């Protein structure tokens, strides 16, 4: 999915200037990285607020039109008001077509309701993680990664390394170990075959 939105270069900086922008319905932000200088910008707050509600916005290569010049970026950080539905600041990082990038992408679980763990084992499926960190070129970035749980047996877990990734996409593991992303947990009091259809 191609997501493009507009921004305006921001000259006035500092706390007071940012406060005035927010009162005017604008959202201060910055675009940084790659070979370019950090670029302070402003966005329409409502447009970005609604975009941030979309899962795909957080795991896509985005295009920002800054006064007619296109910037290819990914979302890196947002700062939210403590209790108001208001974004205070937003950061985007430039990406280069020929350089691999790191980004977290959401996991979409399928097949858990027909797995042997649920239908025969009296288990419930626990989704332990809802995203994974991947490395790839911008053109290979998936909007999400699907995890098929249809063969999951009672007592089994699916680890990050077992997820089938799209071509050109590599898993990034932090620290030691292979984290669990989903587990089949026995429901207390459930008998074997309880979930099987009559």
GROMACS .gro file of C-alpha atoms in nm:
model
  198
    1UNK     CA    1   0.000   0.000   0.000
    2UNK     CA    2   0.132   0.344  -0.097
    3UNK     CA    3   0.078   0.603   0.176
    4UNK     CA    4   0.161   0.965   0.095
    5UNK     CA    5   0.088   1.280   0.293
    6UNK     CA    6   0.202   1.641   0.302
    7UNK     CA    7   0.429   1.839   0.532
    8UNK     CA    8   0.563   2.192   0.546
    9UNK     CA    9   0.917   2.290   0.634
   10UNK     CA   10   0.928   2.440   0.984
   11UNK     CA   11   1.150   2.739   1.054
   12UNK     CA   12   1.033   2.835   1.403
   13UNK     CA   13   1.159   2.591   1.665
   14UNK     CA   14   1.152   2.558   2.041
   15UNK     CA   15   0.887   2.485   2.302
   16UNK     CA   16   0.691   2.805   2.249
   17UNK     CA   17   0.680   2.765   1.873
   18UNK     CA   18   0.568   2.402   1.904
   19UNK     CA   19   0.292   2.503   2.146
   20UNK     CA   20   0.165   2.763   1.900
   21UNK     CA   21   0.166   2.509   1.618
   22UNK     CA   22  -0.037   2.261   1.824
   23UNK     CA   23  -0.293   2.527   1.913
   24UNK     CA   24  -0.329   2.592   1.539
   25UNK     CA   25  -0.399   2.223   1.470
   26UNK     CA   26  -0.049   2.150   1.345
   27UNK     CA   27   0.184   1.870   1.451
   28UNK     CA   28   0.559   1.940   1.478
   29UNK     CA   29   0.790   1.666   1.360
   30UNK     CA   30   1.129   1.589   1.216
   31UNK     CA   31   1.269   1.391   0.922
   32UNK     CA   32   1.624   1.265   0.971
   33UNK     CA   33   1.877   1.005   0.860
   34UNK     CA   34   2.033   0.871   0.541
   35UNK     CA   35   2.251   1.130   0.372
   36UNK     CA   36   2.030   1.430   0.444
   37UNK     CA   37   2.027   1.685   0.724
   38UNK     CA   38   1.761   1.674   0.992
   39UNK     CA   39   1.456   1.855   0.858
   40UNK     CA   40   1.204   2.012   1.101
   41UNK     CA   41   0.853   1.997   0.955
   42UNK     CA   42   0.487   2.039   1.046
   43UNK     CA   43   0.191   1.819   0.957
   44UNK     CA   44  -0.184   1.852   0.980
   45UNK     CA   45  -0.253   1.698   1.320
   46UNK     CA   46  -0.587   1.539   1.235
   47UNK     CA   47  -0.453   1.374   0.920
   48UNK     CA   48  -0.160   1.217   1.106
   49UNK     CA   49  -0.376   1.125   1.405
   50UNK     CA   50  -0.603   0.916   1.180
   51UNK     CA   51  -0.310   0.766   0.988
   52UNK     CA   52  -0.153   0.656   1.317
   53UNK     CA   53  -0.466   0.453   1.392
   54UNK     CA   54  -0.394   0.232   1.088
   55UNK     CA   55  -0.172  -0.068   1.153
   56UNK     CA   56  -0.015  -0.046   0.808
   57UNK     CA   57   0.111   0.308   0.876
   58UNK     CA   58   0.351   0.173   1.139
   59UNK     CA   59   0.504  -0.094   0.914
   60UNK     CA   60   0.522   0.067   0.571
   61UNK     CA   61   0.762   0.275   0.369
   62UNK     CA   62   0.590   0.615   0.353
   63UNK     CA   63   0.620   0.915   0.121
   64UNK     CA   64   0.612   1.267   0.263
   65UNK     CA   65   0.565   1.557   0.023
   66UNK     CA   66   0.757   1.843   0.187
   67UNK     CA   67   0.671   2.157  -0.008
   68UNK     CA   68   0.686   1.961  -0.333
   69UNK     CA   69   0.993   1.750  -0.253
   70UNK     CA   70   0.935   1.380  -0.184
   71UNK     CA   71   1.097   1.212   0.118
   72UNK     CA   72   1.088   0.831   0.153
   73UNK     CA   73   1.066   0.743   0.522
   74UNK     CA   74   0.949   0.508   0.795
   75UNK     CA   75   0.784   0.606   1.122
   76UNK     CA   76   1.028   0.596   1.412
   77UNK     CA   77   0.868   0.762   1.714
   78UNK     CA   78   0.561   0.946   1.839
   79UNK     CA   79   0.508   1.144   2.156
   80UNK     CA   80   0.153   1.156   2.289
   81UNK     CA   81  -0.019   1.381   2.540
   82UNK     CA   82  -0.056   1.214   2.880
   83UNK     CA   83  -0.437   1.206   2.869
   84UNK     CA   84  -0.564   1.392   2.561
   85UNK     CA   85  -0.599   1.220   2.220
   86UNK     CA   86  -0.323   1.444   2.087
   87UNK     CA   87   0.011   1.371   1.922
   88UNK     CA   88   0.276   1.613   2.048
   89UNK     CA   89   0.566   1.527   1.817
   90UNK     CA   90   0.647   1.272   1.547
   91UNK     CA   91   0.976   1.143   1.403
   92UNK     CA   92   1.040   0.988   1.062
   93UNK     CA   93   1.363   0.832   0.938
   94UNK     CA   94   1.468   0.846   0.574
   95UNK     CA   95   1.531   0.517   0.397
   96UNK     CA   96   1.748   0.447   0.094
   97UNK     CA   97   1.634   0.200  -0.171
   98UNK     CA   98   1.969   0.017  -0.167
   99UNK     CA   99   2.018  -0.002   0.211
  100UNK     CA  100   1.864  -0.261   0.444
  101UNK     CA  101   1.650  -0.126   0.723
  102UNK     CA  102   1.515  -0.251   1.057
  103UNK     CA  103   1.148  -0.220   1.140
  104UNK     CA  104   0.891  -0.396   1.355
  105UNK     CA  105   0.606  -0.551   1.157
  106UNK     CA  106   0.279  -0.688   1.299
  107UNK     CA  107   0.200  -1.058   1.320
  108UNK     CA  108  -0.135  -1.185   1.187
  109UNK     CA  109  -0.228  -1.524   1.332
  110UNK     CA  110  -0.442  -1.765   1.128
  111UNK     CA  111  -0.565  -2.120   1.173
  112UNK     CA  112  -0.564  -2.133   1.551
  113UNK     CA  113  -0.935  -2.220   1.567
  114UNK     CA  114  -0.884  -2.534   1.354
  115UNK     CA  115  -0.557  -2.649   1.515
  116UNK     CA  116  -0.541  -2.992   1.688
  117UNK     CA  117  -0.455  -2.805   2.009
  118UNK     CA  118  -0.796  -2.635   2.009
  119UNK     CA  119  -1.016  -2.897   1.839
  120UNK     CA  120  -0.873  -3.205   2.011
  121UNK     CA  121  -0.652  -3.089   2.295
  122UNK     CA  122  -0.885  -2.862   2.489
  123UNK     CA  123  -0.637  -2.575   2.460
  124UNK     CA  124  -0.659  -2.206   2.403
  125UNK     CA  125  -0.402  -2.025   2.189
  126UNK     CA  126  -0.207  -1.747   2.354
  127UNK     CA  127  -0.055  -1.487   2.122
  128UNK     CA  128   0.259  -1.399   2.319
  129UNK     CA  129   0.396  -1.144   2.069
  130UNK     CA  130   0.211  -0.923   1.824
  131UNK     CA  131   0.509  -0.802   1.621
  132UNK     CA  132   0.861  -0.901   1.520
  133UNK     CA  133   1.170  -0.705   1.420
  134UNK     CA  134   1.284  -0.764   1.063
  135UNK     CA  135   1.561  -0.648   0.832
  136UNK     CA  136   1.516  -0.597   0.458
  137UNK     CA  137   1.539  -0.355   0.170
  138UNK     CA  138   1.253  -0.102   0.160
  139UNK     CA  139   1.099  -0.270  -0.147
  140UNK     CA  140   1.072  -0.602   0.041
  141UNK     CA  141   0.910  -0.466   0.358
  142UNK     CA  142   0.588  -0.663   0.432
  143UNK     CA  143   0.284  -0.486   0.578
  144UNK     CA  144   0.249  -0.784   0.815
  145UNK     CA  145   0.376  -1.138   0.859
  146UNK     CA  146   0.126  -1.425   0.870
  147UNK     CA  147   0.172  -1.702   1.128
  148UNK     CA  148  -0.013  -2.026   1.047
  149UNK     CA  149  -0.116  -2.208   1.365
  150UNK     CA  150  -0.335  -2.473   1.198
  151UNK     CA  151  -0.092  -2.756   1.279
  152UNK     CA  152  -0.024  -2.653   1.641
  153UNK     CA  153  -0.056  -2.942   1.888
  154UNK     CA  154  -0.140  -2.926   2.258
  155UNK     CA  155   0.159  -2.812   2.463
  156UNK     CA  156   0.346  -2.678   2.162
  157UNK     CA  157   0.473  -2.325   2.100
  158UNK     CA  158   0.574  -2.136   1.789
  159UNK     CA  159   0.907  -1.955   1.811
  160UNK     CA  160   1.014  -1.651   1.610
  161UNK     CA  161   1.266  -1.855   1.409
  162UNK     CA  162   0.986  -2.086   1.289
  163UNK     CA  163   0.791  -1.808   1.119
  164UNK     CA  164   0.797  -1.827   0.740
  165UNK     CA  165   0.916  -1.487   0.619
  166UNK     CA  166   0.869  -1.338   0.271
  167UNK     CA  167   1.161  -1.342   0.027
  168UNK     CA  168   1.429  -1.087   0.111
  169UNK     CA  169   1.316  -1.048   0.473
  170UNK     CA  170   1.534  -1.158   0.766
  171UNK     CA  171   1.442  -1.198   1.131
  172UNK     CA  172   1.631  -0.980   1.380
  173UNK     CA  173   1.672  -1.137   1.724
  174UNK     CA  174   1.785  -0.927   2.018
  175UNK     CA  175   1.997  -1.096   2.282
  176UNK     CA  176   2.003  -1.470   2.334
  177UNK     CA  177   1.726  -1.718   2.279
  178UNK     CA  178   1.442  -1.765   2.035
  179UNK     CA  179   1.130  -1.588   2.166
  180UNK     CA  180   0.790  -1.757   2.168
  181UNK     CA  181   0.523  -1.583   1.961
  182UNK     CA  182   0.229  -1.821   2.030
  183UNK     CA  183   0.156  -2.111   2.266
  184UNK     CA  184  -0.117  -2.373   2.306
  185UNK     CA  185  -0.222  -2.359   2.671
  186UNK     CA  186  -0.439  -2.623   2.835
  187UNK     CA  187  -0.769  -2.483   2.958
  188UNK     CA  188  -0.816  -2.570   3.326
  189UNK     CA  189  -1.068  -2.849   3.359
  190UNK     CA  190  -1.085  -2.924   2.986
  191UNK     CA  191  -1.076  -3.290   2.885
  192UNK     CA  192  -0.899  -3.432   2.578
  193UNK     CA  193  -1.120  -3.403   2.272
  194UNK     CA  194  -1.351  -3.154   2.442
  195UNK     CA  195  -1.308  -2.905   2.160
  196UNK     CA  196  -1.388  -3.162   1.890
  197UNK     CA  197  -1.711  -3.106   1.703
  198UNK     CA  198  -1.982  -3.366   1.763
   0.00000   0.00000   0.00000
